[in-house]
Amino acid sequence: MEPTLQAIYDEVIAGNRTGVEEGVRQAVAAGLPPARILNEGLISAMGEVGIRFERQEFYVPEMLVAARAMQSGLAILKPQLVAGGIRAVAKVVLGTVKGDLHDIGNSLVGMMLEGAGFEIIDLGTDVPPARFAEAVREHGAQLVGLSALLTTTMQSMRSTIEALEDLGVRGQVKVMVGGAPVTDVFAKEIGADGYAPDASRAVALAKDLL
Ligand code: B12
């Protein structure tokens, strides 16, 4: 791997925030494409963190410092990822479903959509179903993106779609879902309009759905 990217990868795993920030600045200054910094440096490091957690080499505190370090790197990379998006294509309400506090994937999807010209209303994490539905109505959104990282919270996606129906706004929006445990089959089962496995394919999906 490119030494600059390897350094970012190592610093994310070590949970060294300033190290990650420095690495991302250097990589940007060296002219490395933002997508490579994101995928090879930041995202692949979080994948490794997940593997170590499964092997019980890492516990929640290590996972948390790694996530914070990654987010600091993301914040520096955001302007590069978003560059080019000028006019709003459509409004998208985004959030991580009720009970779930993972926000990195959701933020990334938001940044990439913003880069593609979408207007983002990010409700953050642990969002109750009714809150999604109210936001759709309030903002007149055309799309909703639901994120879940836990097999237990995936079920909140179903209740969120029901809440959209209850408030009478299901017909005005397309619902897309994602997150590590979510699959295409699950998306169909709960009546979502689409699933994407990563942030760049979330952009392609959003454009397709409109
Ligand atoms: C970082 C992390 C944490 C951090 C989160 C910090 C934060 N601010 O987000 C902390 C430490 C808080 C945490 C806590 C927990 N975690 Co955790 N965590 C992770 C870890 C290591 C990485 C997740 C991540 O950020 N990945 C990087 C991003 C970029 O990837 P992503 O989220 O998948 O998103 C991409 C795609 O999925 C997609 N996508 C995501 N959302 C959406 C939405 C739409 C609409 C679309 C189209 C696409 C899309 O695009 C994104 C970008 O490409 C994962 C391991 C893993 N491999 O996923 C475990 C993991 C998700 N956690 C796990 C667990 C068990 C927990 C805890 C229960 C641990 C505990 N005992 O307390 C708690 C639960 C807290 C809660 N209520 O939510 C398990 C879940 C197991 C399961 N099957 O349910 C995992 C898989 C670890 C493991 N291997 O066991 N965690």
CSV table of C-alpha atoms and ligand atoms in Angstrom, one decimal:
chain,number,residue,atom,x,y,z
A,1,MET,CA,0.0,0.0,0.0
A,2,GLU,CA,1.0,3.6,-0.6
A,3,PRO,CA,3.1,4.6,2.5
A,4,THR,CA,0.9,7.7,3.2
A,5,LEU,CA,-2.3,5.6,3.1
A,6,GLN,CA,-0.7,2.9,5.2
A,7,ALA,CA,0.1,5.5,7.8
A,8,ILE,CA,-3.5,6.6,7.9
A,9,TYR,CA,-4.7,3.0,8.1
A,10,ASP,CA,-2.3,2.3,11.0
A,11,GLU,CA,-3.2,5.5,12.9
A,12,VAL,CA,-7.0,4.8,12.6
A,13,ILE,CA,-6.4,1.3,14.1
A,14,ALA,CA,-4.3,2.9,16.9
A,15,GLY,CA,-7.0,5.4,17.5
A,16,ASN,CA,-4.5,8.3,17.1
A,17,ARG,CA,-6.6,11.2,16.1
A,18,THR,CA,-3.8,13.7,15.4
A,19,GLY,CA,-1.9,11.1,13.5
A,20,VAL,CA,-4.9,10.4,11.2
A,21,GLU,CA,-5.5,14.2,10.7
A,22,GLU,CA,-1.9,14.7,9.7
A,23,GLY,CA,-1.9,11.7,7.4
A,24,VAL,CA,-5.0,12.8,5.6
A,25,ARG,CA,-3.6,16.4,5.2
A,26,GLN,CA,-0.4,14.9,3.8
A,27,ALA,CA,-2.3,12.6,1.4
A,28,VAL,CA,-4.4,15.5,0.2
A,29,ALA,CA,-1.3,17.7,-0.3
A,30,ALA,CA,0.4,14.9,-2.2
A,31,GLY,CA,-2.5,14.9,-4.6
A,32,LEU,CA,-3.8,11.4,-3.8
A,33,PRO,CA,-7.5,11.0,-5.0
A,34,PRO,CA,-9.9,11.6,-2.1
A,35,ALA,CA,-11.7,8.3,-3.0
A,36,ARG,CA,-8.4,6.3,-2.4
A,37,ILE,CA,-7.7,8.1,0.9
A,38,LEU,CA,-11.2,7.3,2.0
A,39,ASN,CA,-11.4,3.6,0.8
A,40,GLU,CA,-7.8,2.4,1.3
A,41,GLY,CA,-6.9,4.5,4.3
A,42,LEU,CA,-10.0,5.2,6.4
A,43,ILE,CA,-12.7,2.6,5.5
A,44,SER,CA,-10.4,-0.4,5.2
A,45,ALA,CA,-8.9,0.4,8.7
A,46,MET,CA,-12.4,0.4,10.2
A,47,GLY,CA,-12.9,-3.0,8.5
A,48,GLU,CA,-9.8,-4.3,10.3
A,49,VAL,CA,-11.1,-2.8,13.6
A,50,GLY,CA,-14.3,-4.8,13.2
A,51,ILE,CA,-12.3,-8.0,12.6
A,52,ARG,CA,-10.2,-7.5,15.7
A,53,PHE,CA,-13.4,-6.9,17.7
A,54,GLU,CA,-14.8,-10.2,16.5
A,55,ARG,CA,-11.6,-11.9,17.5
A,56,GLN,CA,-11.9,-10.2,20.9
A,57,GLU,CA,-8.5,-8.5,20.4
A,58,PHE,CA,-10.4,-5.1,20.5
A,59,TYR,CA,-13.2,-4.1,22.9
A,60,VAL,CA,-15.7,-1.2,22.7
A,61,PRO,CA,-13.2,1.5,23.9
A,62,GLU,CA,-10.7,0.6,21.2
A,63,MET,CA,-13.5,0.6,18.6
A,64,LEU,CA,-14.7,4.0,19.8
A,65,VAL,CA,-11.3,5.7,19.7
A,66,ALA,CA,-10.7,4.2,16.2
A,67,ALA,CA,-14.1,5.6,15.1
A,68,ARG,CA,-13.3,9.0,16.5
A,69,ALA,CA,-9.9,9.1,14.8
A,70,MET,CA,-11.6,8.1,11.5
A,71,GLN,CA,-14.2,10.8,11.9
A,72,SER,CA,-11.5,13.5,12.4
A,73,GLY,CA,-9.9,12.3,9.1
A,74,LEU,CA,-13.3,12.3,7.4
A,75,ALA,CA,-13.9,15.9,8.5
A,76,ILE,CA,-10.7,17.0,6.7
A,77,LEU,CA,-11.6,15.0,3.6
A,78,LYS,CA,-15.2,16.2,3.4
A,79,PRO,CA,-14.6,19.4,1.3
A,80,GLN,CA,-12.7,17.2,-1.3
A,81,LEU,CA,-15.5,14.7,-1.4
A,82,VAL,CA,-18.3,17.3,-1.6
A,83,ALA,CA,-16.5,19.5,-4.1
A,84,GLY,CA,-18.6,20.0,-7.2
A,85,GLY,CA,-22.1,19.7,-5.8
A,86,ILE,CA,-23.8,23.0,-6.5
A,87,ARG,CA,-27.5,22.6,-7.1
A,88,ALA,CA,-29.8,20.5,-5.0
A,89,VAL,CA,-31.1,17.5,-7.1
A,90,ALA,CA,-33.5,16.4,-4.4
A,91,LYS,CA,-34.0,16.5,-0.7
A,92,VAL,CA,-32.9,13.4,1.3
A,93,VAL,CA,-33.7,12.7,4.9
A,94,LEU,CA,-31.0,10.5,6.4
A,95,GLY,CA,-30.5,8.8,9.8
A,96,THR,CA,-29.5,5.8,11.7
A,97,VAL,CA,-32.5,4.0,13.0
A,98,LYS,CA,-33.8,3.7,16.6
A,99,GLY,CA,-31.5,2.0,19.1
A,100,ASP,CA,-28.5,2.3,16.9
A,101,LEU,CA,-25.6,4.7,17.6
A,102,HIS,CA,-23.3,3.9,14.6
A,103,ASP,CA,-23.0,7.1,12.6
A,104,ILE,CA,-19.9,6.8,10.4
A,105,GLY,CA,-21.6,5.0,7.5
A,106,ASN,CA,-24.6,7.3,7.6
A,107,SER,CA,-22.3,10.4,7.6
A,108,LEU,CA,-20.4,9.0,4.6
A,109,VAL,CA,-23.5,8.4,2.6
A,110,GLY,CA,-24.6,12.0,3.4
A,111,MET,CA,-21.3,13.4,2.3
A,112,MET,CA,-21.3,11.5,-1.0
A,113,LEU,CA,-24.9,12.4,-1.7
A,114,GLU,CA,-24.1,16.1,-0.9
A,115,GLY,CA,-21.2,15.8,-3.3
A,116,ALA,CA,-23.6,14.6,-6.0
A,117,GLY,CA,-25.8,17.6,-5.5
A,118,PHE,CA,-28.5,16.4,-3.1
A,119,GLU,CA,-29.7,18.4,-0.1
A,120,ILE,CA,-29.2,16.5,3.1
A,121,ILE,CA,-31.3,16.6,6.2
A,122,ASP,CA,-29.3,14.4,8.6
A,123,LEU,CA,-31.3,13.4,11.7
A,124,GLY,CA,-28.2,11.7,13.3
A,125,THR,CA,-28.4,8.4,15.2
A,126,ASP,CA,-31.0,6.6,17.3
A,127,VAL,CA,-33.9,8.2,15.3
A,128,PRO,CA,-37.4,7.0,16.2
A,129,PRO,CA,-39.6,6.0,13.3
A,130,ALA,CA,-42.1,8.9,13.8
A,131,ARG,CA,-39.2,11.4,13.7
A,132,PHE,CA,-38.3,10.2,10.2
A,133,ALA,CA,-41.9,10.5,9.0
A,134,GLU,CA,-42.2,14.0,10.5
A,135,ALA,CA,-39.0,15.2,8.8
A,136,VAL,CA,-40.2,13.9,5.4
A,137,ARG,CA,-43.4,15.9,5.8
A,138,GLU,CA,-41.7,19.0,7.2
A,139,HIS,CA,-39.0,19.2,4.5
A,140,GLY,CA,-41.0,17.7,1.6
A,141,ALA,CA,-38.2,15.2,1.0
A,142,GLN,CA,-38.2,12.9,-2.0
A,143,LEU,CA,-35.9,10.3,-0.5
A,144,VAL,CA,-35.2,8.7,2.8
A,145,GLY,CA,-32.1,6.8,3.7
A,146,LEU,CA,-32.0,4.5,6.7
A,147,SER,CA,-28.9,3.1,8.2
A,148,ALA,CA,-28.5,0.2,10.6
A,149,LEU,CA,-25.3,-1.6,11.8
A,150,LEU,CA,-26.8,-4.1,14.2
A,151,THR,CA,-28.9,-7.1,13.4
A,152,THR,CA,-31.2,-6.1,16.3
A,153,THR,CA,-31.8,-2.6,15.0
A,154,MET,CA,-32.4,-3.6,11.4
A,155,GLN,CA,-36.0,-4.3,12.5
A,156,SER,CA,-36.5,-0.6,13.2
A,157,MET,CA,-36.3,-0.1,9.5
A,158,ARG,CA,-39.5,-2.0,9.1
A,159,SER,CA,-41.2,0.2,11.8
A,160,THR,CA,-39.9,3.3,10.1
A,161,ILE,CA,-41.5,2.4,6.8
A,162,GLU,CA,-44.7,1.7,8.7
A,163,ALA,CA,-44.5,5.1,10.4
A,164,LEU,CA,-44.2,6.7,6.9
A,165,GLU,CA,-47.4,4.9,5.9
A,166,ASP,CA,-49.1,6.0,9.1
A,167,LEU,CA,-48.4,9.6,8.5
A,168,GLY,CA,-49.5,9.3,4.9
A,169,VAL,CA,-46.1,10.3,3.4
A,170,ARG,CA,-45.0,6.8,2.1
A,171,GLY,CA,-46.3,7.7,-1.4
A,172,GLN,CA,-44.1,10.8,-1.7
A,173,VAL,CA,-40.8,9.2,-0.9
A,174,LYS,CA,-38.5,6.5,-2.0
A,175,VAL,CA,-36.9,4.6,0.8
A,176,MET,CA,-33.3,3.3,0.6
A,177,VAL,CA,-31.6,1.2,3.2
A,178,GLY,CA,-28.0,0.2,4.0
A,179,GLY,CA,-25.5,-0.8,6.7
A,180,ALA,CA,-23.3,-3.8,7.2
A,181,PRO,CA,-26.0,-6.4,8.1
A,182,VAL,CA,-28.6,-5.2,5.6
A,183,THR,CA,-29.1,-7.1,2.3
A,184,ASP,CA,-31.1,-6.7,-0.9
A,185,VAL,CA,-33.4,-9.5,0.2
A,186,PHE,CA,-34.1,-7.8,3.5
A,187,ALA,CA,-34.8,-4.5,1.8
A,188,LYS,CA,-37.4,-6.2,-0.4
A,189,GLU,CA,-38.9,-8.0,2.6
A,190,ILE,CA,-39.6,-4.8,4.5
A,191,GLY,CA,-40.9,-3.0,1.5
A,192,ALA,CA,-38.0,-0.6,0.9
A,193,ASP,CA,-37.4,0.7,-2.6
A,194,GLY,CA,-33.7,-0.1,-2.7
A,195,TYR,CA,-30.5,-1.2,-1.0
A,196,ALA,CA,-26.8,-0.2,-1.6
A,197,PRO,CA,-23.7,-1.7,-0.1
A,198,ASP,CA,-21.6,1.4,0.1
A,199,ALA,CA,-21.7,5.2,-0.2
A,200,SER,CA,-20.8,5.5,-3.8
A,201,ARG,CA,-23.4,3.0,-4.8
A,202,ALA,CA,-25.9,4.8,-2.6
A,203,VAL,CA,-25.5,7.8,-4.9
A,204,ALA,CA,-26.2,5.7,-8.0
A,205,LEU,CA,-29.2,4.2,-6.3
A,206,ALA,CA,-30.6,7.6,-5.2
A,207,LYS,CA,-30.3,8.8,-8.8
A,208,ASP,CA,-32.0,5.6,-10.1
A,209,LEU,CA,-34.9,5.9,-7.7
A,210,LEU,CA,-35.8,9.4,-8.7
B,1,B12,C1,-17.0,1.7,15.0
B,1,B12,C2,-18.0,0.7,15.6
B,1,B12,C3,-18.6,1.0,16.8
B,1,B12,C4,-18.6,2.4,17.4
B,1,B12,C5,-19.5,3.4,16.7
B,1,B12,C6,-19.0,4.8,16.7
B,1,B12,C7,-19.7,5.7,15.7
B,1,B12,N1,-19.6,7.0,16.0
B,1,B12,O1,-20.3,5.3,14.7
B,1,B12,C8,-19.1,2.1,18.9
B,1,B12,C9,-17.9,1.8,19.8
B,1,B12,C10,-19.9,3.2,19.6
B,1,B12,C11,-19.8,0.8,18.7
B,1,B12,C12,-20.8,0.3,19.6
B,1,B12,C13,-21.4,-0.9,19.4
B,1,B12,N2,-21.1,-1.9,18.5
B,1,B12,CO1,-20.2,-1.5,16.9
B,1,B12,N3,-19.0,-1.5,15.4
B,1,B12,C14,-18.2,-0.6,14.9
B,1,B12,C15,-17.4,-1.1,13.7
B,1,B12,C16,-16.0,-1.5,14.1
B,1,B12,C17,-17.3,-0.2,12.5
B,1,B12,C18,-18.5,0.4,11.9
B,1,B12,C19,-18.2,1.5,10.9
B,1,B12,O2,-18.2,2.7,11.2
B,1,B12,N4,-17.8,1.1,9.7
B,1,B12,C20,-17.3,1.9,8.6
B,1,B12,C21,-18.5,2.5,7.8
B,1,B12,C22,-17.9,3.4,6.7
B,1,B12,O3,-19.1,1.4,7.2
B,1,B12,P1,-20.7,1.1,7.3
B,1,B12,O4,-21.2,1.7,8.6
B,1,B12,O5,-21.0,-0.3,7.0
B,1,B12,O6,-21.3,2.0,6.2
B,1,B12,C23,-21.1,1.7,4.8
B,1,B12,C24,-22.2,0.8,4.2
B,1,B12,O7,-22.7,-0.1,5.1
B,1,B12,C25,-23.2,1.7,3.6
B,1,B12,N5,-24.3,2.3,4.4
B,1,B12,C26,-24.3,2.6,5.7
B,1,B12,N6,-25.5,3.2,6.0
B,1,B12,C27,-26.2,3.3,4.9
B,1,B12,C28,-27.4,3.9,4.6
B,1,B12,C29,-28.0,3.8,3.3
B,1,B12,C30,-29.3,4.5,3.1
B,1,B12,C31,-27.2,3.2,2.3
B,1,B12,C32,-27.8,3.2,0.9
B,1,B12,C33,-26.0,2.7,2.5
B,1,B12,C34,-25.4,2.7,3.8
B,1,B12,O8,-22.4,2.8,3.1
B,1,B12,C35,-21.4,3.1,4.1
B,1,B12,C36,-20.2,3.7,3.5
B,1,B12,O9,-19.6,2.9,2.5
B,1,B12,C37,-18.3,-2.3,13.3
B,1,B12,C38,-17.6,-3.5,12.5
B,1,B12,C39,-18.1,-3.5,11.1
B,1,B12,N7,-17.3,-4.3,10.3
B,1,B12,O10,-19.0,-2.9,10.6
B,1,B12,C40,-18.9,-2.7,14.7
B,1,B12,C41,-20.2,-3.5,14.8
B,1,B12,C42,-21.2,-2.9,13.8
B,1,B12,N8,-20.6,-3.2,16.2
B,1,B12,C43,-21.1,-4.3,16.8
B,1,B12,C44,-21.6,-4.3,18.1
B,1,B12,C45,-22.0,-5.6,18.7
B,1,B12,C46,-21.6,-3.1,18.9
B,1,B12,C47,-22.2,-2.9,20.3
B,1,B12,C48,-23.4,-3.7,20.6
B,1,B12,C49,-21.0,-3.3,21.3
B,1,B12,C50,-21.3,-3.4,22.7
B,1,B12,N9,-21.2,-4.6,23.3
B,1,B12,O11,-21.6,-2.4,23.3
B,1,B12,C51,-22.4,-1.4,20.4
B,1,B12,C52,-23.8,-1.0,20.0
B,1,B12,C53,-24.1,0.5,20.3
B,1,B12,C54,-25.4,0.9,19.7
B,1,B12,N10,-26.5,0.9,20.4
B,1,B12,O12,-25.4,1.2,18.5
B,1,B12,C55,-21.2,-5.5,15.8
B,1,B12,C56,-22.6,-5.8,15.3
B,1,B12,C57,-22.9,-7.2,15.3
B,1,B12,C58,-24.3,-7.5,14.9
B,1,B12,N11,-24.4,-8.5,14.0
B,1,B12,O13,-25.3,-6.9,15.2
B,1,B12,C59,-20.1,-5.1,14.7
B,1,B12,C60,-20.4,-5.7,13.3
B,1,B12,C61,-18.8,-5.6,15.2
B,1,B12,C62,-18.6,-7.1,15.2
B,1,B12,N12,-17.9,-7.6,14.2
B,1,B12,O14,-19.2,-7.8,16.0
B,1,B12,N13,-19.5,0.2,17.5
